[in-house]
Coordinates of C-alpha atoms in Angstrom, one line a residue:
X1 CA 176.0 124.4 151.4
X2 CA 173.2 125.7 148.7
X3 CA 174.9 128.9 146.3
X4 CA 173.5 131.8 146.8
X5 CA 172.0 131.8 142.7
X6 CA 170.5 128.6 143.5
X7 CA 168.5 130.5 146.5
X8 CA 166.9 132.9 144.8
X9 CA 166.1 130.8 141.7
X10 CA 164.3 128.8 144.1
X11 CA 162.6 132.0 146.2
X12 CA 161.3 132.9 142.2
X13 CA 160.4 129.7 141.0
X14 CA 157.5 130.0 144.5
X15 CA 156.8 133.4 144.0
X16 CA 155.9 132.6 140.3
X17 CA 153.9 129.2 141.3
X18 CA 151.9 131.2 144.2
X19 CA 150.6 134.1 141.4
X20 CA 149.6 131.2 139.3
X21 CA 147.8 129.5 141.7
X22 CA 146.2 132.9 142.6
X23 CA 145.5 133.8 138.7
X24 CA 144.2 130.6 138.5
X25 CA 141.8 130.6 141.4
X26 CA 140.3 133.7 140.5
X27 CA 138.7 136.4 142.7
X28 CA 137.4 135.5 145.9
X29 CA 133.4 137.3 145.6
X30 CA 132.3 139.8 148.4
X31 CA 130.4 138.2 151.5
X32 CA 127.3 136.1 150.0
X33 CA 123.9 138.7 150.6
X34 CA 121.7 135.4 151.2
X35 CA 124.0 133.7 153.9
X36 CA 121.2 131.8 156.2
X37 CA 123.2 132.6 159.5
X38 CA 119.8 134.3 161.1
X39 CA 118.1 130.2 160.3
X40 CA 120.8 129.1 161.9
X41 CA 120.9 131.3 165.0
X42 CA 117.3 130.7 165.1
X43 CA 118.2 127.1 165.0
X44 CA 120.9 127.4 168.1
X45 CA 118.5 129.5 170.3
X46 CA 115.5 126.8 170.4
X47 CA 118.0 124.2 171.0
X48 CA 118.0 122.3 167.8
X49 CA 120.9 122.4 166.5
X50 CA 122.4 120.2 168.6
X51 CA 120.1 117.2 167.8
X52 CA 120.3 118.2 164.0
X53 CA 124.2 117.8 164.0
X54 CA 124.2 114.6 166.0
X55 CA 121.5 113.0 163.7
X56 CA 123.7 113.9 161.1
X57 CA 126.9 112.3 162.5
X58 CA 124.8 109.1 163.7
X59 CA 123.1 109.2 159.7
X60 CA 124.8 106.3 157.1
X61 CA 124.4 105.8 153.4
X62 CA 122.4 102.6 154.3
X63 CA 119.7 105.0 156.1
X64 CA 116.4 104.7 154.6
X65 CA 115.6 108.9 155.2
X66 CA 118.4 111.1 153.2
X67 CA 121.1 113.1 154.9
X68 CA 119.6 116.5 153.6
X69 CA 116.2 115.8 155.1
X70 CA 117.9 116.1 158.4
X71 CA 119.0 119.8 157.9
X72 CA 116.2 121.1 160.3
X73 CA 114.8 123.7 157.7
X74 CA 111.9 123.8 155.7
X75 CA 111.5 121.0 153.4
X76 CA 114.2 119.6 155.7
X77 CA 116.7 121.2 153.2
X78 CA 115.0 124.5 151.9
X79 CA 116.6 128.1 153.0
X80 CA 114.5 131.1 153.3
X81 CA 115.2 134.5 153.7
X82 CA 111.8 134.8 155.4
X83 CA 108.1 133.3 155.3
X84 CA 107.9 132.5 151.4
X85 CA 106.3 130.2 149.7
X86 CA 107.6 126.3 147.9
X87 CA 107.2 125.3 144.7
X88 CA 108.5 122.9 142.3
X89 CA 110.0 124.7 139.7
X90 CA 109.4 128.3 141.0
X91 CA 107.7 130.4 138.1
X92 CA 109.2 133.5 138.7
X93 CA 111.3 135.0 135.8
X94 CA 113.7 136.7 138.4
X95 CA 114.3 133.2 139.6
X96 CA 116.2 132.0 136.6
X97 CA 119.9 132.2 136.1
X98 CA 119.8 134.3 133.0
X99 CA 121.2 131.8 129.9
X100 CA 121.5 128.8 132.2
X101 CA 124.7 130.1 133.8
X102 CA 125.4 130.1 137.5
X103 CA 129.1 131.7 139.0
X104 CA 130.3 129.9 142.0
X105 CA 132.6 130.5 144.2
X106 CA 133.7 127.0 146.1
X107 CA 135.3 127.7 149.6
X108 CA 138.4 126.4 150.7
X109 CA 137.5 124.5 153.8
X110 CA 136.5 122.1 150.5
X111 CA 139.8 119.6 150.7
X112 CA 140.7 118.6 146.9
X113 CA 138.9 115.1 146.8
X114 CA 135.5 117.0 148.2
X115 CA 136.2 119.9 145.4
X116 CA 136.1 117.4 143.2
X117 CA 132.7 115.7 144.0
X118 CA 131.2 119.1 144.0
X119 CA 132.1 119.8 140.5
X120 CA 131.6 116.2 139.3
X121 CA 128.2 117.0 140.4
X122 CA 128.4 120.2 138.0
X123 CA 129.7 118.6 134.9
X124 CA 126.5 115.7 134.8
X125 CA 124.6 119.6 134.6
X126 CA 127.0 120.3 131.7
X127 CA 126.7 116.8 130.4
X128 CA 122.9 116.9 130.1
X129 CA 121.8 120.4 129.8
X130 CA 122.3 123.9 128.8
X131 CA 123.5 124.9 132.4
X132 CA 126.7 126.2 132.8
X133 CA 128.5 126.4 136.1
X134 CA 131.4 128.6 135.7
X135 CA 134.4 130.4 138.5
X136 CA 132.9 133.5 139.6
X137 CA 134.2 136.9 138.1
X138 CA 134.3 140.2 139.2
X139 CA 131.3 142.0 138.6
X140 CA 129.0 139.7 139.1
X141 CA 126.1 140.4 140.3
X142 CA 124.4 136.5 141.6
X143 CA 126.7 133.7 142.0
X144 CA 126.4 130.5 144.1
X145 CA 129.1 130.2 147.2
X146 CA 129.3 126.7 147.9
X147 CA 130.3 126.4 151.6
X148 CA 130.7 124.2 154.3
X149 CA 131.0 126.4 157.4
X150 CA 127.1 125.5 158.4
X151 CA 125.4 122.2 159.7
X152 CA 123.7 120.5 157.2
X153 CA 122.9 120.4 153.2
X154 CA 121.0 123.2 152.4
X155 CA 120.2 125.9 149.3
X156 CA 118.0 128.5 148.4
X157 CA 115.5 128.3 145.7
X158 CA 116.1 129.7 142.6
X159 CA 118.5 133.0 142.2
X160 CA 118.4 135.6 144.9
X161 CA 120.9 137.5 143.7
X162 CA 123.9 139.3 145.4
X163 CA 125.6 135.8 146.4
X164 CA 123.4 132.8 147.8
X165 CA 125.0 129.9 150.0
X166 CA 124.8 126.7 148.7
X167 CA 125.9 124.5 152.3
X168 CA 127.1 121.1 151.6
X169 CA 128.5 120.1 155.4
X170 CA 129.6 117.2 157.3
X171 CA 128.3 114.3 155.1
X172 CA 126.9 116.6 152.6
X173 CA 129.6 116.0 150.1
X174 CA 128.4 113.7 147.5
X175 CA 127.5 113.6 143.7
X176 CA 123.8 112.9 144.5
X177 CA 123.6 115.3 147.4
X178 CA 125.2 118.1 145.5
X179 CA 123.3 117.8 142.1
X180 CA 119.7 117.9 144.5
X181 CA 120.8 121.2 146.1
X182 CA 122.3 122.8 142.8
X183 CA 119.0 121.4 141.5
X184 CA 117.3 123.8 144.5
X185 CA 119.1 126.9 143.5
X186 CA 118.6 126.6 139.9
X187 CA 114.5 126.8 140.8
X188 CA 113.3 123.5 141.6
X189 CA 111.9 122.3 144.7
X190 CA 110.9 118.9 145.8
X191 CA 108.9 116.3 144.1
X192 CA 106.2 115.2 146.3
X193 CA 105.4 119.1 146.9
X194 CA 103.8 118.9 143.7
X195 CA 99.6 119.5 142.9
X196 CA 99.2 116.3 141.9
X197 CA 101.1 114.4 143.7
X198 CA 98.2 112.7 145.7
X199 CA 97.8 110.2 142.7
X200 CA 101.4 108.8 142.9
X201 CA 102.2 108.8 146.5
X202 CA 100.8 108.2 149.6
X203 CA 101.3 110.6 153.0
X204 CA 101.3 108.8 156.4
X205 CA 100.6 111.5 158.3
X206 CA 100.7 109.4 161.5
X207 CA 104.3 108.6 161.5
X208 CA 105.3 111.7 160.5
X209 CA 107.4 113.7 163.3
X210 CA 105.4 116.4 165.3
X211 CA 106.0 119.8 163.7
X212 CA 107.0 118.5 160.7
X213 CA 103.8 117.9 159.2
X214 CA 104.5 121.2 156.7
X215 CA 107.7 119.7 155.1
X216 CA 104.7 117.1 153.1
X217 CA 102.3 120.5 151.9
X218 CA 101.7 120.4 148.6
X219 CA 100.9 123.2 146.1
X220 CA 98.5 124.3 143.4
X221 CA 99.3 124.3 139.9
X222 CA 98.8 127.7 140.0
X223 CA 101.7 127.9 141.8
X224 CA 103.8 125.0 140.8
X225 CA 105.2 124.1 137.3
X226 CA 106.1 120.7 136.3
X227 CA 106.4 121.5 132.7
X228 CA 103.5 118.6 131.9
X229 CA 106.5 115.9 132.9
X230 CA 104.8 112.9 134.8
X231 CA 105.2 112.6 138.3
X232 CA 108.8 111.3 138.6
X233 CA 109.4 108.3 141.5
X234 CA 113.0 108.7 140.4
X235 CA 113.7 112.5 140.4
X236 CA 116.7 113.4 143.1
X237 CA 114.4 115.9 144.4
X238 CA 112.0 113.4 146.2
X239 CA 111.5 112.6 149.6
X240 CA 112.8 109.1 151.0
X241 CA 110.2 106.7 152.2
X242 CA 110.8 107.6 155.9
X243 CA 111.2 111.6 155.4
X244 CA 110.9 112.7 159.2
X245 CA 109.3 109.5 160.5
X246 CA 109.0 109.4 164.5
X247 CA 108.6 105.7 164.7
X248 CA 111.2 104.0 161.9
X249 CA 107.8 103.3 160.1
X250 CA 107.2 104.7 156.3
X251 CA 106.0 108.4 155.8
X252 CA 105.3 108.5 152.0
X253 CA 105.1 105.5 149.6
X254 CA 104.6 104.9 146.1
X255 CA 100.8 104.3 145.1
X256 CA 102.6 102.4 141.9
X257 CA 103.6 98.7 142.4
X258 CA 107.6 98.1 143.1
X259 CA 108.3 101.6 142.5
X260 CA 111.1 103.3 144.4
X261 CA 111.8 106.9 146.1
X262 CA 114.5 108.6 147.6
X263 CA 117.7 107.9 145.3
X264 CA 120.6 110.0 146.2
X265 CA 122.9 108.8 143.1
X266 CA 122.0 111.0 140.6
X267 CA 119.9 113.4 138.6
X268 CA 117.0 111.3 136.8
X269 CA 115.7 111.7 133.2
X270 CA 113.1 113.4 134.4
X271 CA 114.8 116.1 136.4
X272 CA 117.1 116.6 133.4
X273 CA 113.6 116.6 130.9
X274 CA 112.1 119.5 133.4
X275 CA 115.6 121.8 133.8
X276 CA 115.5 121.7 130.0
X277 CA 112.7 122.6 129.7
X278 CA 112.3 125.3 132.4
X279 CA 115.7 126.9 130.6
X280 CA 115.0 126.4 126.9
X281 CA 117.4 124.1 126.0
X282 CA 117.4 122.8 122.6
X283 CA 115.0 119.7 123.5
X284 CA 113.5 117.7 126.5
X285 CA 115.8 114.6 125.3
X286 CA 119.1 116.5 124.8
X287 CA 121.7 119.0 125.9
X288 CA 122.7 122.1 124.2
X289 CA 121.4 125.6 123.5
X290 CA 118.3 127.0 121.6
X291 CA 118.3 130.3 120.0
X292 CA 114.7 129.9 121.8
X293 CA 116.3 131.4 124.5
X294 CA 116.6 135.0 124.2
X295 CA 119.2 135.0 127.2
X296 CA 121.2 132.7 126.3
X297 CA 123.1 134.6 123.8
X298 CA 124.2 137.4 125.3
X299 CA 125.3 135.7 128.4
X300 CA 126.5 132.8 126.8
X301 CA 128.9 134.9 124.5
X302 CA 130.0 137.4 126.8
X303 CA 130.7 134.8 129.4
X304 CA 132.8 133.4 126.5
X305 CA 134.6 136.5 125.3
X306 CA 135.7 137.4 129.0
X307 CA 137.0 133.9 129.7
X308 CA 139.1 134.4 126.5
X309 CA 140.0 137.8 127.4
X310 CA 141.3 136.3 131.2
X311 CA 143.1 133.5 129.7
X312 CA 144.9 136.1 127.2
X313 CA 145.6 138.2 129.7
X314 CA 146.9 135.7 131.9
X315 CA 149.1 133.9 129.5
X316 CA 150.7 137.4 128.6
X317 CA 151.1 137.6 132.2
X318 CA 152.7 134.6 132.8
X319 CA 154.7 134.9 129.6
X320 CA 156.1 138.1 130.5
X321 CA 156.9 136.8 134.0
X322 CA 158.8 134.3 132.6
X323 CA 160.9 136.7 130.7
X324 CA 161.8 138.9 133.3
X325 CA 162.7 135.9 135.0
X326 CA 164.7 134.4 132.6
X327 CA 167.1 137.8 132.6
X328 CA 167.5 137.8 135.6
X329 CA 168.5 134.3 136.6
X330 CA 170.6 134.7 133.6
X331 CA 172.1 138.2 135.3
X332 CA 172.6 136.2 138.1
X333 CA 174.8 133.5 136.3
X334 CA 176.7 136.1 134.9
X335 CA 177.3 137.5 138.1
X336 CA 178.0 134.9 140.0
X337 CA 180.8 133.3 137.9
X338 CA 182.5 136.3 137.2
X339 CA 183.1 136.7 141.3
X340 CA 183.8 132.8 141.1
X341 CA 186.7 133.9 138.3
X342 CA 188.3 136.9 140.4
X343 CA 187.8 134.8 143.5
X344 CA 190.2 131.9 141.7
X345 CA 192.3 134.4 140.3
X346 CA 192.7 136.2 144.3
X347 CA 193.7 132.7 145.6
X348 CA 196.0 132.1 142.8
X349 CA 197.9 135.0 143.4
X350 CA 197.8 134.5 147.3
X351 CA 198.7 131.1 146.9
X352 CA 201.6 132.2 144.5
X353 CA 203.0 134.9 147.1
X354 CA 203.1 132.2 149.9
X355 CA 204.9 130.1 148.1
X356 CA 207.8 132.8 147.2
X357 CA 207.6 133.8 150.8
X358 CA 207.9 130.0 151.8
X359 CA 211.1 129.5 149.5
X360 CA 212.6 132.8 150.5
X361 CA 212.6 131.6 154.2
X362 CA 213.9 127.9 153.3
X363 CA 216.9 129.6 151.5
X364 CA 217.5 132.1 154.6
X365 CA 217.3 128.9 156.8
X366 CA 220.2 126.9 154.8
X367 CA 222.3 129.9 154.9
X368 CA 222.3 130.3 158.4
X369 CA 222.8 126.3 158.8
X370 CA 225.6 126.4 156.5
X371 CA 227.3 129.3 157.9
X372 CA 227.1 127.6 161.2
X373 CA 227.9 124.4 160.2
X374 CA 231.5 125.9 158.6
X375 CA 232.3 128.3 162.0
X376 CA 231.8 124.6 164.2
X377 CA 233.8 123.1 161.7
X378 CA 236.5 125.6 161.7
X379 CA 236.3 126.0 165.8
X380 CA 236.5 121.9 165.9
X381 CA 239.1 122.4 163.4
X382 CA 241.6 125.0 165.7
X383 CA 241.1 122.9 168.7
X384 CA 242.3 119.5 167.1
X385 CA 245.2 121.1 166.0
X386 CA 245.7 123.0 169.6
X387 CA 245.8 119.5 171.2
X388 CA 247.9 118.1 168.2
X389 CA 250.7 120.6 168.8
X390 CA 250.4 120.1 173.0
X391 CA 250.6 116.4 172.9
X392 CA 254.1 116.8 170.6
X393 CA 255.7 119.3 173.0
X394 CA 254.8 116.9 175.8
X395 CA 256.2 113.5 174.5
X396 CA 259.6 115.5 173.0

């Protein structure tokens, strides 16, 4: 049987682990403002949804067309809020994560193992650049929610603002995967979409799928930037040989001898050369931060400051938590062991009362035997001698 101190030490020992796993969560963000549930609807009410989710369940890594080109969207993997136009690295100012950093939010449906792809996928950013994925925080105004509740892998272009859904489904979760579609919200869109890329690659447009022919448009310079970086066979952001084929037959390959498209593994130098450059990193070989970006600082630092501030705060939290607890279990001891004291000192006495009681009765008893026993012995006694005295008047 468990003491009652023992109870509630354990009842605040899971109160205080569920506020820490809260505090260190952080706050769930508002409903996302660019959620793609009218694509999807769309998607349900012409029927296609269900042929999207089964070629996604029939798909396998040794597939030669990528999982995310099988989203059903445009581009196969590309989001919109409406009719807007692709590019590679969108030139838009508003389109950039101001400093490089990107709150996220990751849902829970994510089990730990698939949490831990998707940030595994972050850190290679952190690794290699000046992006910096960090927990979203309250009052922030853009942030990525990286969901799963959605068929498919799918993102947005560039920063929307308000909350943007980053969908990494069934299949979706992996390094490669994830690092192509955080590639898509940080403002870069596929490879081949390029204005040049007609001297790298070649289009098949007779194996392509009927009403897919769009996913292979390319754009003008005018409207794409590739930061002067040559066209990159490796990037994660190109198309797979067999990109929405109809007959298992090639839809894009490589004008260059033995080179090869559609790796899913991760980022390539390239990618890495052209986010550096697009967010004024210190160089186009290396991570880190240049003062040549005028929004770096200010982010940067007060992203900084805050995060300190939180884990102050929190640590206070905790530290006062602690002490309150610590009285009070310590209340409770006290407590406790001066009822177990009067308790023994109770039965003592109880104990101590039965026991006269006990020897009180045991004396009454032999009494009463012993008074008995004489009166039999006198009465026995009487008689003998009755008989004795008959017997002698008989025989004289």
């Amino acid at each position: 049987m468990s003491r009652p101190g023992n109870t509630i030490r354990l009842g605040l020992l899971c109160w205080i682990g569920s506020l820490a796993l809260v505090l260190a969560k952080g706050p769930t963000p508002p409903p996302p403002r660019h959620h793609g549930y009218h694509k999807m609807m769309s998607l349900i009410m012409n029927n296609a949804m269900d042929g999207i989710m089964r070629a996604q369940e029939e798909w396998s890594p040794d597939d030669k067309q990528n999982i995310w080109e099988l989203s059903g969207l445009d581009e196969g993997d590309i989001m919109t809020d409406s009719e807007e136009t692709s590019r590679n690295a969108v030139r838009e100012a508003e389109s950039k994560w101001p400093g490089g950093v990107v709150p996220y939010h990751i849902s829970d449906e994510f089990d730990d193992e698939e949490q831990q792809v998707i940030k595994g996928a972050m850190e290679e950013f952190h690794e290699n650049s000046c992006i910096q994925f960090r927990p979203y925080k309250e009052g922030d105004s853009s942030w990525v929610a990286i969901k799963n509740d959605s068929p498919g892998c799918w993102s947005y272009v560039g920063r929307r603002g308000g909350g943007q859904v980053v969908n990494l489904g069934n299949r979706c979760v992996q390094h490669g995967v994830a690092a192509h579609e955080l590639l898509h919200a940080l403002g870069f869109h596929h490879q081949q979409s390029t204005h040049n890329r007609d001297k790298y690659v070649k289009i098949h447009w007779k194996n392509i799928r009927r009403g897919t022919e769009r996913n292979f448009k390319r754009y003008p310079s005018s409207r794409v930037q590739d930061f002067n970086v040559p066209y990159d066979y490796e990037s994660v952001m190109h198309y797979s040989s067999h990109a929405f084929s109809k007959n298992g037959k090639p839809t894009i390959t490589p004008k260059e001898e033995g080179a090869f498209i559609g790796q899913r593994s991760r980022m390539s130098d390239k990618d890495l050369q052209k986010l550096k450059l697009m967010y004024g990193c210190e160089s186009s070989t290396g991570g880190g931060i240049t003062t040549e970006n005028p929004d770096y600082d200010d982010h940067y630092r007060n992203d900084n400051f805050w995060s300190f501030h939180f884990s102050v705060q929190v640590s206070v939290i905790l530290i006062w938590i602690s002490v309150q607890v610590s009285v009070i279990l310590i209340w409770i001891s006290v407590q406790v062991a001066v009822i177990l004291v009067y308790i023994s000192f109770q039965v003592s006495v109880i104990l101590i009362w039965i026991s006269v009681q006990v020897s009180i009765i045991l004396v009454r008893i032999s009494v009463q035997v012993s008074v008995i026993l004489i009166l039999i012995s006198v009465q026995v006694s009487v008689i003998l001698i009755w008989i004795s005295v008959q017997v002698s008047v008989i025989l004289i």
